[in-house]
Amino acid sequence: MKRLFTLLLIVCSILTTIHAQQRAKSQQTTPIHVKTLFDNIIKNWGNADGEVYSVNKNPNTNLIESSVRITWFVADNHQFAAARQKSLNLSSISEAFKADEPTSYQLLHLSPGNNESFSLRAVDGNGKEKSYLVRGLNKEEMWLLCTKNAENPQLRDAYAIKWTLSDDKSKILGAVYQITSLRPDIYEKELASSRKTFKIVGRVDENIKDSLYNIYIAETADELAAIG
């Protein structure tokens, strides 16, 4: 009986460990393969010229409200192709994005020949918005992956890469995008709500004891008098 109880404890412990590992995996929101891919591309072929790098933080909490990093890269076509086949933590681009698909809520791939353009919006907590064109040419290939920010679920972490061949096909010309901002669904919901709300902000003398005010709007004084 004691031996059976011990076995049951071992089985329960194993099941608990497996469940905890599965739960941790399901809650993982960091696209580690894509981040590693981007780090290696920037390290090996990144071009500091023209790089965009900005971070906006809440002055009271010091928490990030939005951040943008756009890095251009140029690589020799043959070297780039060879690096993708080696174990340099630089797996093929498609494999990296597909491997991190479980961590994302949006995954998009646009191949050369597709005429669809694509932009990413960065919106901070104050509603300030800026749009970044990621793909504008149909000869460009693009991958995009979006996840919830690990520290603030109201923020979105967007990872995108685009590239194309130079005219002589000797070079790979591309850019890496890493943008954290307010999630578009939250921003658009708040914007739609504000559009439906009509507000008049004013100040009433403290000596006036009225508790209710009706506001009438008309195109002419005669129409306004008729309403009265």
PDB file of C-alpha atoms in Angstrom:
ATOM      1  CA  MET A   1       0.000   0.000   0.000  1.00  0.00           C
ATOM      2  CA  LYS A   2       2.825   2.367   0.908  1.00  0.00           C
ATOM      3  CA  ARG A   3       4.606   1.548  -2.354  1.00  0.00           C
ATOM      4  CA  LEU A   4       1.432   2.252  -4.345  1.00  0.00           C
ATOM      5  CA  PHE A   5       0.997   5.577  -2.568  1.00  0.00           C
ATOM      6  CA  THR A   6       4.595   6.490  -3.409  1.00  0.00           C
ATOM      7  CA  LEU A   7       4.050   5.641  -7.080  1.00  0.00           C
ATOM      8  CA  LEU A   8       0.909   7.750  -7.130  1.00  0.00           C
ATOM      9  CA  LEU A   9       2.847  10.686  -5.696  1.00  0.00           C
ATOM     10  CA  ILE A  10       5.523  10.279  -8.378  1.00  0.00           C
ATOM     11  CA  VAL A  11       2.929  10.139 -11.154  1.00  0.00           C
ATOM     12  CA  CYS A  12       1.138  13.206  -9.775  1.00  0.00           C
ATOM     13  CA  SER A  13       4.444  15.055  -9.551  1.00  0.00           C
ATOM     14  CA  ILE A  14       5.297  14.209 -13.175  1.00  0.00           C
ATOM     15  CA  LEU A  15       1.847  15.272 -14.381  1.00  0.00           C
ATOM     16  CA  THR A  16       2.094  18.522 -12.433  1.00  0.00           C
ATOM     17  CA  THR A  17       5.505  19.267 -13.943  1.00  0.00           C
ATOM     18  CA  ILE A  18       4.270  18.547 -17.474  1.00  0.00           C
ATOM     19  CA  HIS A  19       1.197  20.712 -16.923  1.00  0.00           C
ATOM     20  CA  ALA A  20       3.339  23.561 -15.583  1.00  0.00           C
ATOM     21  CA  GLN A  21       5.688  23.337 -18.564  1.00  0.00           C
ATOM     22  CA  GLN A  22       2.782  23.305 -21.015  1.00  0.00           C
ATOM     23  CA  ARG A  23       1.165  26.243 -19.244  1.00  0.00           C
ATOM     24  CA  ALA A  24       4.399  28.241 -19.256  1.00  0.00           C
ATOM     25  CA  LYS A  25       4.842  27.477 -22.940  1.00  0.00           C
ATOM     26  CA  SER A  26       1.292  28.543 -23.741  1.00  0.00           C
ATOM     27  CA  GLN A  27       1.818  31.823 -21.857  1.00  0.00           C
ATOM     28  CA  GLN A  28       5.125  32.546 -23.585  1.00  0.00           C
ATOM     29  CA  THR A  29       4.732  35.672 -25.679  1.00  0.00           C
ATOM     30  CA  THR A  30       8.337  36.388 -26.598  1.00  0.00           C
ATOM     31  CA  PRO A  31       9.194  35.334 -30.172  1.00  0.00           C
ATOM     32  CA  ILE A  32      12.681  34.111 -29.344  1.00  0.00           C
ATOM     33  CA  HIS A  33      13.455  32.739 -32.819  1.00  0.00           C
ATOM     34  CA  VAL A  34      12.524  35.984 -34.573  1.00  0.00           C
ATOM     35  CA  LYS A  35      14.372  38.125 -32.023  1.00  0.00           C
ATOM     36  CA  THR A  36      17.488  35.985 -32.425  1.00  0.00           C
ATOM     37  CA  LEU A  37      17.151  36.220 -36.191  1.00  0.00           C
ATOM     38  CA  PHE A  38      16.886  40.011 -36.058  1.00  0.00           C
ATOM     39  CA  ASP A  39      19.794  40.354 -33.632  1.00  0.00           C
ATOM     40  CA  ASN A  40      22.044  38.363 -35.957  1.00  0.00           C
ATOM     41  CA  ILE A  41      20.975  40.245 -39.079  1.00  0.00           C
ATOM     42  CA  ILE A  42      21.607  43.602 -37.373  1.00  0.00           C
ATOM     43  CA  LYS A  43      24.928  42.407 -35.936  1.00  0.00           C
ATOM     44  CA  ASN A  44      26.256  41.030 -39.224  1.00  0.00           C
ATOM     45  CA  TRP A  45      24.743  43.309 -41.867  1.00  0.00           C
ATOM     46  CA  GLY A  46      22.995  46.186 -40.112  1.00  0.00           C
ATOM     47  CA  ASN A  47      23.580  49.696 -41.422  1.00  0.00           C
ATOM     48  CA  ALA A  48      23.543  52.467 -38.798  1.00  0.00           C
ATOM     49  CA  ASP A  49      22.950  55.089 -41.476  1.00  0.00           C
ATOM     50  CA  GLY A  50      19.270  55.927 -41.623  1.00  0.00           C
ATOM     51  CA  GLU A  51      18.398  53.861 -38.546  1.00  0.00           C
ATOM     52  CA  VAL A  52      15.301  54.976 -36.629  1.00  0.00           C
ATOM     53  CA  TYR A  53      15.439  54.497 -32.859  1.00  0.00           C
ATOM     54  CA  SER A  54      12.993  56.091 -30.424  1.00  0.00           C
ATOM     55  CA  VAL A  55      11.545  55.256 -27.011  1.00  0.00           C
ATOM     56  CA  ASN A  56       8.678  57.029 -25.241  1.00  0.00           C
ATOM     57  CA  LYS A  57       8.102  56.375 -21.532  1.00  0.00           C
ATOM     58  CA  ASN A  58       5.460  57.426 -19.062  1.00  0.00           C
ATOM     59  CA  PRO A  59       7.101  60.168 -16.961  1.00  0.00           C
ATOM     60  CA  ASN A  60       5.335  58.963 -13.809  1.00  0.00           C
ATOM     61  CA  THR A  61       5.839  55.189 -14.061  1.00  0.00           C
ATOM     62  CA  ASN A  62       8.876  55.104 -16.378  1.00  0.00           C
ATOM     63  CA  LEU A  63       7.145  52.298 -18.297  1.00  0.00           C
ATOM     64  CA  ILE A  64       7.468  52.180 -22.076  1.00  0.00           C
ATOM     65  CA  GLU A  65       4.440  53.519 -23.950  1.00  0.00           C
ATOM     66  CA  SER A  66       5.933  53.108 -27.411  1.00  0.00           C
ATOM     67  CA  SER A  67       9.240  52.319 -29.059  1.00  0.00           C
ATOM     68  CA  VAL A  68      10.446  52.118 -32.632  1.00  0.00           C
ATOM     69  CA  ARG A  69      13.599  50.618 -34.069  1.00  0.00           C
ATOM     70  CA  ILE A  70      14.054  50.351 -37.824  1.00  0.00           C
ATOM     71  CA  THR A  71      17.401  49.065 -39.095  1.00  0.00           C
ATOM     72  CA  TRP A  72      18.395  48.742 -42.733  1.00  0.00           C
ATOM     73  CA  PHE A  73      20.751  45.983 -43.823  1.00  0.00           C
ATOM     74  CA  VAL A  74      22.792  45.119 -46.900  1.00  0.00           C
ATOM     75  CA  ALA A  75      24.274  41.655 -47.373  1.00  0.00           C
ATOM     76  CA  ASP A  76      26.097  39.797 -50.090  1.00  0.00           C
ATOM     77  CA  ASN A  77      23.559  37.449 -51.633  1.00  0.00           C
ATOM     78  CA  HIS A  78      25.783  34.373 -51.454  1.00  0.00           C
ATOM     79  CA  GLN A  79      26.954  35.078 -47.892  1.00  0.00           C
ATOM     80  CA  PHE A  80      23.413  35.716 -46.737  1.00  0.00           C
ATOM     81  CA  ALA A  81      22.151  32.481 -48.276  1.00  0.00           C
ATOM     82  CA  ALA A  82      25.050  30.527 -46.742  1.00  0.00           C
ATOM     83  CA  ALA A  83      24.490  32.038 -43.285  1.00  0.00           C
ATOM     84  CA  ARG A  84      20.834  31.022 -43.364  1.00  0.00           C
ATOM     85  CA  GLN A  85      21.920  27.413 -43.825  1.00  0.00           C
ATOM     86  CA  LYS A  86      24.451  27.385 -40.972  1.00  0.00           C
ATOM     87  CA  SER A  87      23.871  27.043 -37.247  1.00  0.00           C
ATOM     88  CA  LEU A  88      24.604  30.696 -36.471  1.00  0.00           C
ATOM     89  CA  ASN A  89      21.279  31.125 -34.646  1.00  0.00           C
ATOM     90  CA  LEU A  90      20.250  32.568 -37.993  1.00  0.00           C
ATOM     91  CA  SER A  91      17.779  30.006 -39.267  1.00  0.00           C
ATOM     92  CA  SER A  92      15.818  30.673 -42.394  1.00  0.00           C
ATOM     93  CA  ILE A  93      13.478  33.628 -42.059  1.00  0.00           C
ATOM     94  CA  SER A  94      10.341  31.634 -42.786  1.00  0.00           C
ATOM     95  CA  GLU A  95      11.276  28.944 -40.251  1.00  0.00           C
ATOM     96  CA  ALA A  96      11.901  31.540 -37.527  1.00  0.00           C
ATOM     97  CA  PHE A  97       8.514  33.186 -38.007  1.00  0.00           C
ATOM     98  CA  LYS A  98       6.671  29.871 -38.242  1.00  0.00           C
ATOM     99  CA  ALA A  99       8.409  28.606 -35.101  1.00  0.00           C
ATOM    100  CA  ASP A 100       7.175  31.661 -33.153  1.00  0.00           C
ATOM    101  CA  GLU A 101       3.652  31.549 -34.571  1.00  0.00           C
ATOM    102  CA  PRO A 102       2.232  30.075 -31.293  1.00  0.00           C
ATOM    103  CA  THR A 103       3.355  33.214 -29.426  1.00  0.00           C
ATOM    104  CA  SER A 104       1.619  35.572 -31.841  1.00  0.00           C
ATOM    105  CA  TYR A 105      -1.897  36.778 -32.580  1.00  0.00           C
ATOM    106  CA  GLN A 106      -1.026  37.897 -36.109  1.00  0.00           C
ATOM    107  CA  LEU A 107       1.289  36.379 -38.695  1.00  0.00           C
ATOM    108  CA  LEU A 108       1.594  37.682 -42.255  1.00  0.00           C
ATOM    109  CA  HIS A 109       3.782  36.735 -45.220  1.00  0.00           C
ATOM    110  CA  LEU A 110       3.797  38.649 -48.515  1.00  0.00           C
ATOM    111  CA  SER A 111       5.786  37.157 -51.367  1.00  0.00           C
ATOM    112  CA  PRO A 112       7.304  38.956 -54.357  1.00  0.00           C
ATOM    113  CA  GLY A 113       4.649  39.546 -56.988  1.00  0.00           C
ATOM    114  CA  ASN A 114       1.967  40.347 -54.422  1.00  0.00           C
ATOM    115  CA  ASN A 115       0.760  43.909 -54.987  1.00  0.00           C
ATOM    116  CA  GLU A 116      -0.351  44.506 -51.393  1.00  0.00           C
ATOM    117  CA  SER A 117       1.432  47.273 -49.513  1.00  0.00           C
ATOM    118  CA  PHE A 118       1.708  47.225 -45.730  1.00  0.00           C
ATOM    119  CA  SER A 119       2.267  49.814 -43.004  1.00  0.00           C
ATOM    120  CA  LEU A 120       2.675  49.617 -39.233  1.00  0.00           C
ATOM    121  CA  ARG A 121       1.167  52.229 -36.932  1.00  0.00           C
ATOM    122  CA  ALA A 122       2.792  53.285 -33.685  1.00  0.00           C
ATOM    123  CA  VAL A 123       0.362  54.849 -31.190  1.00  0.00           C
ATOM    124  CA  ASP A 124       1.454  55.983 -27.729  1.00  0.00           C
ATOM    125  CA  GLY A 125      -0.658  56.391 -24.598  1.00  0.00           C
ATOM    126  CA  ASN A 126      -1.547  59.970 -25.548  1.00  0.00           C
ATOM    127  CA  GLY A 127      -3.010  58.898 -28.877  1.00  0.00           C
ATOM    128  CA  LYS A 128      -0.097  60.316 -30.868  1.00  0.00           C
ATOM    129  CA  GLU A 129       0.167  58.246 -34.023  1.00  0.00           C
ATOM    130  CA  LYS A 130       2.798  57.698 -36.687  1.00  0.00           C
ATOM    131  CA  SER A 131       2.695  55.292 -39.616  1.00  0.00           C
ATOM    132  CA  TYR A 132       5.716  53.432 -41.025  1.00  0.00           C
ATOM    133  CA  LEU A 133       5.606  51.964 -44.520  1.00  0.00           C
ATOM    134  CA  VAL A 134       7.043  48.459 -44.317  1.00  0.00           C
ATOM    135  CA  ARG A 135       6.292  47.117 -47.790  1.00  0.00           C
ATOM    136  CA  GLY A 136       5.681  49.396 -50.742  1.00  0.00           C
ATOM    137  CA  LEU A 137       7.061  47.437 -53.716  1.00  0.00           C
ATOM    138  CA  ASN A 138       5.661  44.214 -55.118  1.00  0.00           C
ATOM    139  CA  LYS A 139       9.178  42.827 -55.609  1.00  0.00           C
ATOM    140  CA  GLU A 140       9.793  42.875 -51.845  1.00  0.00           C
ATOM    141  CA  GLU A 141       9.271  39.851 -49.623  1.00  0.00           C
ATOM    142  CA  MET A 142       7.925  40.511 -46.125  1.00  0.00           C
ATOM    143  CA  TRP A 143       7.197  38.655 -42.909  1.00  0.00           C
ATOM    144  CA  LEU A 144       5.272  40.130 -39.952  1.00  0.00           C
ATOM    145  CA  LEU A 145       4.570  38.788 -36.470  1.00  0.00           C
ATOM    146  CA  CYS A 146       2.642  40.571 -33.692  1.00  0.00           C
ATOM    147  CA  THR A 147       2.472  39.586 -30.019  1.00  0.00           C
ATOM    148  CA  LYS A 148       1.142  41.084 -26.806  1.00  0.00           C
ATOM    149  CA  ASN A 149       3.803  42.900 -24.855  1.00  0.00           C
ATOM    150  CA  ALA A 150       4.970  40.769 -21.929  1.00  0.00           C
ATOM    151  CA  GLU A 151       4.916  43.661 -19.436  1.00  0.00           C
ATOM    152  CA  ASN A 152       1.797  45.461 -20.621  1.00  0.00           C
ATOM    153  CA  PRO A 153      -0.940  43.462 -22.451  1.00  0.00           C
ATOM    154  CA  GLN A 154      -2.359  46.724 -23.822  1.00  0.00           C
ATOM    155  CA  LEU A 155       0.769  47.121 -25.939  1.00  0.00           C
ATOM    156  CA  ARG A 156       1.612  45.279 -29.139  1.00  0.00           C
ATOM    157  CA  ASP A 157       5.099  44.129 -30.120  1.00  0.00           C
ATOM    158  CA  ALA A 158       5.384  44.041 -33.910  1.00  0.00           C
ATOM    159  CA  TYR A 159       8.324  42.376 -35.660  1.00  0.00           C
ATOM    160  CA  ALA A 160       8.658  42.731 -39.423  1.00  0.00           C
ATOM    161  CA  ILE A 161      11.329  42.187 -42.026  1.00  0.00           C
ATOM    162  CA  LYS A 162      11.377  42.970 -45.724  1.00  0.00           C
ATOM    163  CA  TRP A 163      14.023  42.413 -48.350  1.00  0.00           C
ATOM    164  CA  THR A 164      14.651  42.337 -52.074  1.00  0.00           C
ATOM    165  CA  LEU A 165      17.472  41.642 -54.494  1.00  0.00           C
ATOM    166  CA  SER A 166      19.526  44.433 -55.995  1.00  0.00           C
ATOM    167  CA  ASP A 167      19.208  44.931 -59.766  1.00  0.00           C
ATOM    168  CA  ASP A 168      22.313  42.833 -60.439  1.00  0.00           C
ATOM    169  CA  LYS A 169      21.103  40.229 -57.877  1.00  0.00           C
ATOM    170  CA  SER A 170      24.413  40.415 -55.993  1.00  0.00           C
ATOM    171  CA  LYS A 171      23.041  42.072 -52.853  1.00  0.00           C
ATOM    172  CA  ILE A 172      20.179  41.560 -50.419  1.00  0.00           C
ATOM    173  CA  LEU A 173      18.643  44.923 -49.493  1.00  0.00           C
ATOM    174  CA  GLY A 174      16.243  44.963 -46.578  1.00  0.00           C
ATOM    175  CA  ALA A 175      15.064  46.390 -43.288  1.00  0.00           C
ATOM    176  CA  VAL A 176      14.107  45.077 -39.870  1.00  0.00           C
ATOM    177  CA  TYR A 177      11.215  46.657 -37.944  1.00  0.00           C
ATOM    178  CA  GLN A 178      10.680  46.328 -34.173  1.00  0.00           C
ATOM    179  CA  ILE A 179       7.761  48.466 -33.021  1.00  0.00           C
ATOM    180  CA  THR A 180       5.999  48.502 -29.649  1.00  0.00           C
ATOM    181  CA  SER A 181       2.861  50.601 -29.312  1.00  0.00           C
ATOM    182  CA  LEU A 182      -0.729  50.614 -28.119  1.00  0.00           C
ATOM    183  CA  ARG A 183      -2.658  47.689 -29.582  1.00  0.00           C
ATOM    184  CA  PRO A 184      -4.651  48.876 -32.628  1.00  0.00           C
ATOM    185  CA  ASP A 185      -7.868  47.200 -31.448  1.00  0.00           C
ATOM    186  CA  ILE A 186      -7.749  49.140 -28.151  1.00  0.00           C
ATOM    187  CA  TYR A 187      -6.870  52.418 -29.854  1.00  0.00           C
ATOM    188  CA  GLU A 188      -9.595  52.046 -32.503  1.00  0.00           C
ATOM    189  CA  LYS A 189     -12.190  51.094 -29.882  1.00  0.00           C
ATOM    190  CA  GLU A 190     -11.403  54.185 -27.799  1.00  0.00           C
ATOM    191  CA  LEU A 191     -11.402  56.352 -30.938  1.00  0.00           C
ATOM    192  CA  ALA A 192     -14.792  55.016 -32.041  1.00  0.00           C
ATOM    193  CA  SER A 193     -16.179  55.625 -28.550  1.00  0.00           C
ATOM    194  CA  SER A 194     -14.892  59.212 -28.492  1.00  0.00           C
ATOM    195  CA  ARG A 195     -16.486  59.919 -31.875  1.00  0.00           C
ATOM    196  CA  LYS A 196     -19.900  58.930 -30.498  1.00  0.00           C
ATOM    197  CA  THR A 197     -19.567  61.155 -27.446  1.00  0.00           C
ATOM    198  CA  PHE A 198     -20.483  64.837 -27.626  1.00  0.00           C
ATOM    199  CA  LYS A 199     -19.081  66.947 -24.798  1.00  0.00           C
ATOM    200  CA  ILE A 200     -19.345  70.608 -23.830  1.00  0.00           C
ATOM    201  CA  VAL A 201     -16.904  71.578 -21.121  1.00  0.00           C
ATOM    202  CA  GLY A 202     -17.704  74.743 -19.152  1.00  0.00           C
ATOM    203  CA  ARG A 203     -17.631  76.335 -15.734  1.00  0.00           C
ATOM    204  CA  VAL A 204     -20.647  77.428 -13.690  1.00  0.00           C
ATOM    205  CA  ASP A 205     -20.532  79.986 -10.900  1.00  0.00           C
ATOM    206  CA  GLU A 206     -20.649  78.320  -7.476  1.00  0.00           C
ATOM    207  CA  ASN A 207     -23.472  80.636  -6.389  1.00  0.00           C
ATOM    208  CA  ILE A 208     -25.810  79.253  -9.058  1.00  0.00           C
ATOM    209  CA  LYS A 209     -27.802  76.401  -7.554  1.00  0.00           C
ATOM    210  CA  ASP A 210     -29.180  74.972 -10.801  1.00  0.00           C
ATOM    211  CA  SER A 211     -28.702  71.232 -11.030  1.00  0.00           C
ATOM    212  CA  LEU A 212     -29.654  70.657 -14.671  1.00  0.00           C
ATOM    213  CA  TYR A 213     -28.938  72.422 -17.938  1.00  0.00           C
ATOM    214  CA  ASN A 214     -30.515  71.719 -21.325  1.00  0.00           C
ATOM    215  CA  ILE A 215     -28.587  72.657 -24.428  1.00  0.00           C
ATOM    216  CA  TYR A 216     -30.424  73.332 -27.681  1.00  0.00           C
ATOM    217  CA  ILE A 217     -28.716  73.701 -31.046  1.00  0.00           C
ATOM    218  CA  ALA A 218     -30.365  75.191 -34.133  1.00  0.00           C
ATOM    219  CA  GLU A 219     -29.205  76.707 -37.414  1.00  0.00           C
ATOM    220  CA  THR A 220     -31.052  80.033 -36.895  1.00  0.00           C
ATOM    221  CA  ALA A 221     -32.299  82.155 -34.014  1.00  0.00           C
ATOM    222  CA  ASP A 222     -35.911  81.646 -35.165  1.00  0.00           C
ATOM    223  CA  GLU A 223     -35.548  77.876 -35.043  1.00  0.00           C
ATOM    224  CA  LEU A 224     -33.978  78.147 -31.605  1.00  0.00           C
ATOM    225  CA  ALA A 225     -36.886  80.316 -30.387  1.00  0.00           C
ATOM    226  CA  ALA A 226     -39.369  77.802 -31.768  1.00  0.00           C
ATOM    227  CA  ILE A 227     -37.682  75.038 -29.785  1.00  0.00           C
ATOM    228  CA  GLY A 228     -38.011  77.137 -26.642  1.00  0.00           C
TER     229      GLY A 228
END
